[in-house]
Every structure is written in C-alpha cells, then in structure tokens.
Amino acid sequence: MNMGIGAVRHIIAVHSAKGGVGKSTLTVNLAIALSQKGFRVGVMDTDIHGPSMALMLGDSSRPPLVDDRKDAVEPIQAHGISFVSMGNLTDERVPLIWRGAMVHGMIQKFTNHVHWGELDYLLLDMPPGTGDAVLTIGQLLPISAAVVVTTPQGLSLTDTRRGLHAFKQLEIPVLGLVENMSWFVCDGCDDLRYLFGDAGGKALAKELDLPLLAQVPIEGTVCEAGDDGTPMMIAFPESHSAVAVRQAADRILAELEQSGQIAVFRFDWREMGFNERETEPPKIVPADERVLVQAVWQVSSDELGVQWHDGVRDILSVRKLRQNCPCAVCVDEITGERTLQQDRVPADIRLKQVSSVGRYALGLVFSDGHDSGIFRYDRLRELARKPSSV
Ligand SMILES: Nc1ncnc2c1ncn2[C@@H]1O[C@H](COP(=O)(O)OP(=O)(O)OP(=O)(O)O)[C@@H](O)[C@H]1O
C-alpha cells in the first residue's frame, strides 16, 4: 500500500473486544518478534484514548521532523521497530476525551504525515471494543488482516462475535485468536497450570471457527518488561511468553500466506488539472497481480480510469457514477429502488475527490457536493460493464 509517505506491504490490526486483555503488550512483542525475523516492522498506536506504546517501548520523545518540512515526521525508532503514538504527542497520564471526528483526523495524520518508509508489516494497536473508532480505522486504512486477542476471563463469545462482525463488514479477514494470560508455570513443581482450564481459548476458537494462534502465559516478566520500556521479547527472549509470542508470529505469517491475503494500496487525491486525456494509468501499480484494484486515475475531467487485478482497464463516466451512486440518499434502502432522478444529474458533473475506503471500495466526492457514495469494487466493475444509458 502507498501511505502518504512510504510504502507498507501489509497492515495487520491487533484487536480485542474488551480492554485490558494485553492487546498493546502483544502488539509490541509481536512487532519485535517479526522484526527479529528480519522484517521491517512499524506499530501505529491507534488506541488514541489510551495510548501505551511510548511507555512500553521506553521512548516518549516527540517524533522528529522530516528534514526541514513542517508537515511530516519520522516515526520513533525503538528496539528495532518504528512507531507513533499519541503518547509521543501528549502527556500519557492525561486521558484524552476526544470526539470521533478527532480520532478520524489523528489517524489520517498518522497515515499521511508520518514518513513510515518501506515496511513489511505495520501493526495497528486498535482501540478496544467494537465502536465507531474500529469502523473508522477499518475504512481509512487498507488492513490486510486482523488478529483478535482475548483472555480466559474475557472469553465473552458475544463481545468477540460483535468484534468479528465489524471486521466482516469491513471485509477484513481475521487470521485467528491469541489467548493471553492463559496459563502459568507453578513455582514449586514447574507444572503448567491453566487459569481456567486449557479448553477455554480452544473452545472459543472452535465456536468462532478461527485458528487459535497461541496461548500466552501470564508471567511477571511480561508486566515488568512492559513497565520498564524494554519489551519481554528483548528483555526475556527465552521466557515462556516470548516463546509463545514467537509461535503466534509464525502462525500469523503462515495464516496470512495461506489465506492469500494481499496488501491493498491506498490513494487519496483531490481534483487536479490536466492538459490531455490520460488513458494510461500512472505508474503506481503494485507488483502483486492479485490486488483487486491496481490503479485509479483521472482520465479526463469527466472520466475516471480503473485498472483491475487482471490488467483489464475500465473508463467510467463521472456522470454515470453519480447517477449510480449506491448511498442511502440515492437508493431506497428497503425497496432497493433508485430515488435519485437520473436526468437531474448535471451533464458537467465532475469529481472533486477520490479515495480508497478500506480494502473494498472507492469513496467519491462529486462537484454537486454529494459525498456519501461508497462504490464497492465488485459493483464498480459490474457498473463499468453496464450499457452507458445508466
Ligand atoms: N501475559 C501477560 N503476563 C503478565 N502481565 C501481562 C500479560 N499481558 C499483559 N500484561 C499486563 O496487563 C496489563 C494490561 O496490558 P495491556 O495494556 O497490553 O492491555 P490492553 O488490552 O492493550 O489494554 P487497553 O484496553 O487499556 O488498551 C499491563 O500491565 C501488562 O503489562
């Protein structure tokens, strides 16, 4: 994916339906486990209301500006990974009570104004729960896949299901569950003891039809290392929890490979001037041929070009797009009937803005001010093949 600045191959969301289950701890340690395998890894702390990355990675400094630019910063480098967190921009002890719109703005800043450079994996420490913030992030970023963290005591089927439903809506595949604080080693006898029996995580995974990627033990060293700013993958690389996190990282890579998941590129542009018709897409085509949409470009003032994964190119008239807007204002949600009167769409309608929505759609803003249409790629392709009347 092309981020505002830099290129990221895969974005992986680490999520939990409930707070306090160790999602941030696992995000950081998974990121380090992946970097120890030789990958270039970044972490974006999207848990804006409760950022903990700066503390866990032991660096609360401000991100440095890129050269002499005022609008771009470098991510902070710590323990072999890059990261940004609100914890580097505000005092972590001050809770942020922000409205959704500001969360949206901050994610855009973390995406467009951070010089991530070339990354193999960008891990997102997601906000807990299944609220708006998760949907917003899923729509703003082309997330390749998600990993769900739970604990034996947090094994709430209903909550986890709700979380999974949000990912399904966003067409983000879930690679599996990681059960944290699942077991411990008995001090006296070295036996493994499961806090609530070893079947909990397995049963939940079975119930949800997801792989159980790892069961991470509860260990004092995890907490200690997190509080000290040196994550346990570095401070205690031979601990039971480090071994389990390495196993989770291996499984994530394997599941990602097996599921055939691919990185999707991100784009966001406003109306631009042009002198001639551009029938060739610009050279922003990712190498992977499975990417559903390889390029989107402005062919002329009233045409949009799309190049698909199979090399097929379509040129869609902007007026036809506006006439076929699928939003609830233009189509009756219950009957499915089009309420927008086709002939009322001006002949000279233009596009003001085009952006990718998550990994599945285009968001279009038209010159008549209409901005609520989300055009799914599959429907767009169908539309391109419909006779041009409507
Ligand atoms: N396996 C573990 N063993 C011991 N302590 C752990 C383990 N995992 C996490 N912790 C501790 O549990 C606490 C909560 O962890 P963390 O902040 O990662 O949770 P979270 O799910 O990200 O929370 P939030 O919902 O606030 O974002 C921290 O003090 C952390 O050190």
Coordinates of C-alpha atoms and ligand atoms in Angstrom, one line a residue:
M1 CA 0.0 0.0 0.0
N2 CA 1.2 3.5 -0.7
M3 CA 0.8 5.5 2.5
G4 CA 1.1 9.3 2.3
I5 CA 4.8 8.9 2.7
G6 CA 6.4 5.5 2.2
A7 CA 5.1 2.1 1.3
V8 CA 3.7 -0.6 3.5
R9 CA 3.2 -4.2 2.4
H10 CA 0.7 -5.4 5.0
I11 CA -1.3 -3.7 7.7
I12 CA -2.3 -6.1 10.5
A13 CA -4.9 -4.9 13.1
V14 CA -4.5 -6.3 16.6
H15 CA -7.9 -6.1 18.3
S16 CA -9.7 -7.1 21.4
A17 CA -13.4 -6.8 22.2
K18 CA -12.5 -5.8 25.8
G19 CA -9.9 -3.6 27.3
G20 CA -7.0 -4.7 29.5
V21 CA -6.5 -8.1 27.9
G22 CA -2.9 -7.4 26.9
K23 CA -3.6 -6.2 23.3
S24 CA -0.9 -3.5 23.4
T25 CA 1.6 -5.8 25.1
L26 CA 1.1 -8.4 22.4
T27 CA 1.2 -5.9 19.6
V28 CA 4.6 -4.6 20.7
N29 CA 6.0 -8.0 21.3
L30 CA 4.6 -9.5 18.0
A31 CA 6.1 -6.5 16.2
I32 CA 9.5 -7.2 17.8
A33 CA 9.2 -10.9 17.1
L34 CA 8.6 -10.1 13.4
S35 CA 11.5 -7.7 13.3
Q36 CA 13.7 -10.3 14.9
K37 CA 12.9 -12.5 11.9
G38 CA 14.3 -9.8 9.6
F39 CA 11.1 -8.0 8.6
R40 CA 10.8 -4.2 8.6
V41 CA 8.1 -3.5 11.1
G42 CA 6.1 -0.5 12.4
V43 CA 3.5 0.0 15.0
M44 CA 0.8 2.6 14.8
D45 CA -0.9 3.1 18.2
T46 CA -4.5 3.8 17.1
D47 CA -5.7 3.4 20.7
I48 CA -5.9 7.2 20.9
H49 CA -7.8 7.4 24.1
G50 CA -5.4 5.1 26.0
P51 CA -2.1 5.1 24.2
S52 CA 0.6 2.9 25.8
M53 CA 3.2 2.4 23.1
A54 CA 5.5 5.2 24.2
L55 CA 5.7 3.8 27.7
M56 CA 6.1 0.1 26.6
L57 CA 8.8 1.0 24.1
G58 CA 10.6 3.3 26.6
D59 CA 10.6 6.5 24.4
S60 CA 8.2 9.3 25.0
S61 CA 10.1 11.8 22.9
R62 CA 8.5 13.8 20.1
P63 CA 8.8 12.3 16.6
P64 CA 11.5 14.3 14.7
L65 CA 10.5 16.4 11.7
V66 CA 11.4 15.1 8.3
D67 CA 14.3 17.3 7.1
D68 CA 13.0 20.9 7.1
R69 CA 9.4 20.0 6.3
K70 CA 6.8 21.2 8.8
D71 CA 4.1 18.7 7.8
A72 CA 5.9 15.4 8.1
V73 CA 7.6 13.5 10.9
E74 CA 9.7 10.4 11.2
P75 CA 8.3 7.6 13.3
I76 CA 10.3 6.9 16.5
Q77 CA 12.8 4.0 16.4
A78 CA 12.9 1.7 19.4
H79 CA 14.1 -1.9 19.8
G80 CA 14.3 -2.5 16.1
I81 CA 10.8 -1.2 15.2
S82 CA 9.3 2.2 14.1
F83 CA 6.3 3.5 16.0
V84 CA 4.0 6.5 16.5
S85 CA 1.6 7.0 19.4
M86 CA -0.4 9.8 20.9
G87 CA 1.8 9.1 23.9
N88 CA 4.6 10.9 21.9
L89 CA 2.4 13.9 21.3
T90 CA 0.7 14.4 24.6
D91 CA 1.3 13.6 28.2
E92 CA 0.3 9.9 28.6
R93 CA -1.2 10.5 32.0
V94 CA -3.8 12.9 30.7
P95 CA -6.8 10.8 29.4
L96 CA -8.0 12.1 26.0
I97 CA -11.7 12.5 25.8
W98 CA -12.0 13.1 22.1
R99 CA -14.8 13.0 19.7
G100 CA -14.9 10.5 16.8
A101 CA -14.1 13.2 14.3
M102 CA -10.8 14.0 16.0
V103 CA -9.9 10.3 16.1
H104 CA -10.5 10.3 12.4
G105 CA -8.2 13.3 11.9
M106 CA -5.5 11.8 14.0
I107 CA -5.5 8.5 12.1
Q108 CA -5.2 10.5 8.9
K109 CA -2.2 12.4 10.3
F110 CA -0.6 9.1 11.4
T111 CA -1.1 7.8 7.9
N112 CA -0.4 10.8 5.7
H113 CA 2.1 12.8 7.7
V114 CA 4.4 10.1 9.1
H115 CA 7.4 9.1 7.0
W116 CA 7.0 5.4 7.5
G117 CA 9.4 4.5 4.7
E118 CA 9.4 0.9 3.4
L119 CA 7.7 -1.5 5.8
D120 CA 6.9 -5.2 5.5
Y121 CA 4.3 -5.1 8.3
L122 CA 2.6 -2.2 10.1
L123 CA 0.8 -3.5 13.2
L124 CA -2.1 -1.4 14.4
D125 CA -2.8 -1.4 18.2
M126 CA -6.6 -1.0 17.8
P127 CA -8.8 0.7 20.4
P128 CA -10.7 -2.0 22.4
G129 CA -14.4 -2.6 21.7
T130 CA -16.4 -2.6 18.6
G131 CA -17.4 1.0 18.4
D132 CA -17.0 3.7 15.8
A133 CA -13.3 4.0 16.1
V134 CA -12.8 0.5 14.8
L135 CA -15.1 1.1 11.9
T136 CA -13.4 4.4 11.1
I137 CA -9.9 2.9 11.2
G138 CA -11.1 0.0 9.0
Q139 CA -12.5 2.4 6.5
L140 CA -9.4 4.7 6.4
L141 CA -6.7 2.0 6.2
P142 CA -6.5 -0.9 3.8
I143 CA -6.0 -3.5 6.5
S144 CA -4.8 -6.9 5.2
A145 CA -6.0 -8.9 8.2
A146 CA -6.8 -8.8 11.9
V147 CA -5.7 -10.8 14.9
V148 CA -8.0 -11.0 17.9
V149 CA -6.7 -11.1 21.5
T150 CA -8.6 -12.4 24.4
T151 CA -8.0 -13.7 27.9
P152 CA -9.7 -16.7 29.6
Q153 CA -11.7 -14.4 31.9
G154 CA -12.5 -12.2 28.9
L155 CA -13.8 -15.1 26.9
S156 CA -17.1 -13.4 26.0
L157 CA -18.5 -15.0 23.0
T158 CA -21.0 -12.2 22.4
D159 CA -18.4 -9.4 22.6
T160 CA -15.9 -11.3 20.4
R161 CA -18.6 -12.1 17.9
R162 CA -19.5 -8.4 17.7
G163 CA -15.9 -7.5 17.1
L164 CA -15.7 -10.1 14.4
H165 CA -18.8 -8.8 12.8
A166 CA -17.2 -5.3 12.5
F167 CA -14.3 -6.9 10.6
K168 CA -16.7 -8.8 8.4
Q169 CA -18.5 -5.7 7.5
L170 CA -15.2 -4.1 6.5
E171 CA -14.2 -7.3 4.6
I172 CA -11.1 -7.7 6.7
P173 CA -10.2 -11.3 7.2
V174 CA -9.5 -12.5 10.8
L175 CA -6.4 -14.7 11.0
G176 CA -7.1 -16.1 14.4
L177 CA -7.2 -15.7 18.2
V178 CA -4.4 -15.3 20.6
E179 CA -5.3 -16.2 24.2
N180 CA -3.3 -14.1 26.6
M181 CA -2.7 -14.8 30.3
S182 CA -3.9 -18.3 29.6
W183 CA -1.5 -20.3 31.8
F184 CA 1.4 -20.1 34.2
V185 CA 4.2 -22.3 35.4
C186 CA 3.8 -23.4 39.0
D187 CA 6.6 -22.1 41.2
G188 CA 7.0 -25.2 43.3
C189 CA 6.6 -28.0 40.7
D190 CA 7.2 -26.4 37.3
D191 CA 3.9 -27.8 36.1
L192 CA 1.9 -25.8 33.6
R193 CA -1.4 -24.6 35.2
Y194 CA -4.2 -23.2 33.1
L195 CA -6.1 -20.4 34.9
F196 CA -9.5 -21.6 33.7
G197 CA -8.6 -24.9 32.2
D198 CA -6.9 -25.2 28.8
A199 CA -10.1 -25.6 26.9
G200 CA -11.3 -22.0 27.1
G201 CA -9.4 -20.5 24.2
K202 CA -9.7 -23.6 22.1
A203 CA -13.4 -23.8 22.6
L204 CA -13.9 -20.1 21.7
A205 CA -11.7 -20.6 18.6
K206 CA -13.8 -23.6 17.6
E207 CA -17.0 -21.8 18.2
L208 CA -15.9 -18.9 16.1
D209 CA -14.3 -21.2 13.5
L210 CA -10.9 -19.5 13.8
P211 CA -7.5 -20.9 14.4
L212 CA -6.1 -20.5 18.0
L213 CA -2.7 -18.9 17.1
A214 CA -1.1 -19.2 20.5
Q215 CA -1.8 -19.4 24.3
V216 CA 0.5 -16.8 26.0
P217 CA 1.2 -17.4 29.7
I218 CA 0.8 -14.9 32.5
E219 CA 4.3 -14.1 33.7
G220 CA 5.6 -11.3 36.0
T221 CA 8.4 -10.6 33.5
V222 CA 5.9 -9.5 30.8
C223 CA 4.4 -6.8 33.0
E224 CA 7.8 -5.8 34.4
A225 CA 9.4 -5.6 31.0
G226 CA 6.4 -3.5 29.7
D227 CA 6.7 -1.1 32.6
D228 CA 10.4 -0.7 32.1
G229 CA 10.1 0.2 28.5
T230 CA 12.1 -2.9 27.3
P231 CA 9.5 -5.4 25.9
M232 CA 10.0 -9.0 27.1
M233 CA 11.0 -10.2 23.6
I234 CA 14.2 -8.2 24.2
A235 CA 14.5 -8.3 28.0
F236 CA 13.5 -12.0 28.4
P237 CA 13.7 -13.6 25.0
E238 CA 13.8 -17.2 26.4
S239 CA 10.8 -16.7 28.7
H240 CA 7.7 -18.9 28.1
S241 CA 5.7 -15.8 27.0
A242 CA 8.4 -14.9 24.4
V243 CA 8.3 -18.4 23.0
A244 CA 4.5 -18.2 22.8
V245 CA 4.6 -14.8 21.0
R246 CA 7.2 -16.1 18.5
Q247 CA 4.8 -19.0 17.9
A248 CA 1.9 -16.5 17.3
A249 CA 4.1 -14.5 14.9
D250 CA 5.0 -17.7 12.9
R251 CA 1.3 -18.7 12.8
I252 CA 0.3 -15.2 11.7
L253 CA 2.8 -15.3 8.8
A254 CA 1.6 -18.8 7.8
E255 CA -2.1 -17.9 8.0
L256 CA -1.5 -14.7 6.0
E257 CA 0.3 -16.7 3.4
Q258 CA -2.3 -19.4 3.3
S259 CA -5.3 -17.0 3.2
G260 CA -3.7 -15.5 0.1
Q261 CA -4.2 -12.1 1.7
I262 CA -2.7 -9.3 -0.2
A263 CA -1.8 -5.7 0.5
V264 CA -4.1 -3.1 -1.0
F265 CA -2.7 0.3 -1.9
R266 CA -4.2 3.5 -0.5
F267 CA -4.9 6.6 -2.5
D268 CA -6.4 9.9 -1.8
W269 CA -6.5 12.7 -4.3
R270 CA -8.4 15.9 -4.9
E271 CA -9.3 17.3 -8.3
M272 CA -6.2 18.0 -10.4
G273 CA -5.6 19.9 -13.5
F274 CA -4.6 18.1 -16.7
N275 CA -3.9 19.1 -20.2
E276 CA -4.7 15.9 -22.1
R277 CA -6.6 12.7 -21.8
E278 CA -4.6 10.2 -19.8
T279 CA -5.6 6.7 -21.0
E280 CA -2.6 5.0 -19.3
P281 CA -2.7 4.7 -15.5
P282 CA 0.2 6.3 -13.7
K283 CA 3.0 4.0 -12.5
I284 CA 1.5 3.3 -9.1
V285 CA 0.7 -0.3 -9.8
P286 CA 1.8 -2.7 -7.0
A287 CA 3.7 -5.8 -8.2
D288 CA 1.2 -8.3 -6.8
E289 CA -1.3 -9.3 -9.5
R290 CA -3.9 -10.3 -7.0
V291 CA -4.6 -6.7 -5.9
L292 CA -8.2 -6.2 -6.8
V293 CA -7.7 -2.6 -8.0
Q294 CA -4.2 -1.8 -9.2
A295 CA -4.7 1.8 -10.2
V296 CA -7.2 4.6 -10.2
W297 CA -6.6 7.7 -12.1
Q298 CA -8.3 10.7 -13.7
V299 CA -8.5 10.1 -17.4
S300 CA -10.1 13.5 -18.2
S301 CA -12.3 16.0 -16.3
D302 CA -15.3 13.8 -16.7
E303 CA -13.8 10.3 -16.7
L304 CA -12.3 8.0 -14.1
G305 CA -9.9 5.2 -15.0
V306 CA -9.7 1.9 -13.1
Q307 CA -7.2 -0.8 -13.8
W308 CA -8.2 -4.2 -12.2
H309 CA -6.1 -7.1 -10.9
D310 CA -6.3 -8.9 -14.2
G311 CA -5.0 -6.0 -16.2
V312 CA -8.4 -5.0 -17.6
R313 CA -8.9 -1.3 -17.7
D314 CA -12.3 0.5 -17.5
I315 CA -13.0 4.1 -18.0
L316 CA -16.2 5.3 -16.2
S317 CA -18.0 8.5 -16.9
V318 CA -18.3 10.6 -13.9
R319 CA -22.0 11.3 -14.7
K320 CA -22.7 7.6 -14.8
L321 CA -21.0 7.1 -11.5
R322 CA -23.1 9.9 -9.9
Q323 CA -26.3 8.5 -11.5
N324 CA -25.5 5.1 -10.0
C325 CA -24.5 6.3 -6.5
P326 CA -25.4 3.4 -4.1
C327 CA -25.8 5.6 -1.0
A328 CA -29.0 5.7 1.1
V329 CA -29.9 9.1 -0.2
C330 CA -29.9 7.9 -3.8
V331 CA -31.3 4.4 -3.3
D332 CA -34.3 3.4 -1.1
E333 CA -32.7 1.1 1.5
I334 CA -35.8 -1.0 1.9
T335 CA -37.0 -1.4 -1.7
G336 CA -33.7 -1.0 -3.4
E337 CA -35.3 1.4 -5.8
R338 CA -33.3 4.3 -7.1
T339 CA -34.7 7.6 -5.7
L340 CA -32.2 9.9 -7.5
Q341 CA -33.7 11.2 -10.7
Q342 CA -31.2 10.4 -13.3
D343 CA -31.8 13.4 -15.6
R344 CA -31.2 15.8 -12.7
V345 CA -27.6 14.9 -12.6
P346 CA -25.8 17.8 -14.4
A347 CA -24.1 16.9 -17.7
D348 CA -21.0 18.7 -16.5
I349 CA -20.7 16.9 -13.1
R350 CA -17.1 16.4 -12.0
L351 CA -15.2 14.6 -9.3
K352 CA -13.7 16.6 -6.5
Q353 CA -12.1 13.9 -4.5
V354 CA -11.3 10.1 -4.8
S355 CA -10.1 8.0 -2.0
S356 CA -9.8 4.3 -1.1
V357 CA -12.2 3.1 1.5
G358 CA -10.6 0.3 3.5
R359 CA -9.7 -2.6 1.1
Y360 CA -13.0 -2.8 -0.7
A361 CA -14.3 0.4 -2.1
L362 CA -13.8 3.9 -3.6
G363 CA -15.2 7.0 -1.9
L364 CA -16.2 9.6 -4.4
V365 CA -16.9 13.3 -3.8
F366 CA -18.8 15.0 -6.7
S367 CA -18.9 18.6 -7.7
D368 CA -22.6 18.8 -6.7
G369 CA -21.4 18.3 -3.1
H370 CA -22.6 14.7 -2.9
D371 CA -20.0 12.8 -0.8
S372 CA -21.8 9.8 0.7
G373 CA -21.3 7.3 -2.0
I374 CA -19.1 4.3 -1.3
F375 CA -18.6 2.3 -4.5
R376 CA -17.6 -1.3 -3.8
Y377 CA -15.0 -2.6 -6.3
D378 CA -17.2 -5.5 -7.3
R379 CA -20.2 -3.2 -8.0
L380 CA -17.9 -0.7 -9.8
R381 CA -16.7 -3.4 -12.1
E382 CA -20.3 -4.5 -12.9
L383 CA -21.2 -0.9 -13.4
A384 CA -18.4 -0.4 -15.9
R385 CA -19.9 -3.3 -18.0
K386 CA -23.5 -1.9 -17.9
P387 CA -24.7 -0.1 -21.0
S388 CA -24.0 3.5 -20.8
S389 CA -27.5 4.9 -20.5
V390 CA -27.5 4.4 -16.7
Ligands
LIG1 N1 0.9 -12.3 29.5 C1 1.0 -11.4 30.5 N2 1.5 -11.7 31.7 C2 1.5 -10.7 32.6 N3 1.1 -9.5 32.5 C3 0.5 -9.1 31.3 C4 0.5 -10.1 30.2 N4 -0.1 -9.4 29.2 C5 -0.3 -8.2 29.6 N5 0.0 -8.0 30.9 C6 -0.1 -6.8 31.6 O1 -1.5 -6.4 31.7 C7 -1.7 -5.0 31.7 C8 -2.6 -4.7 30.5 O2 -2.0 -4.9 29.3 P1 -2.2 -4.0 28.0 O3 -2.0 -2.6 28.3 O4 -1.3 -4.6 27.0 O5 -3.7 -4.3 27.7 P2 -4.6 -3.7 26.6 O6 -5.6 -4.8 26.2 O7 -3.8 -3.1 25.5 O8 -5.3 -2.6 27.4 P3 -6.2 -1.3 26.9 O9 -7.6 -1.8 26.7 O10 -6.1 -0.3 28.0 O11 -5.6 -0.8 25.6 C9 -0.3 -4.4 31.6 O12 0.1 -4.1 32.8 C10 0.5 -5.6 31.0 O13 1.9 -5.5 31.4

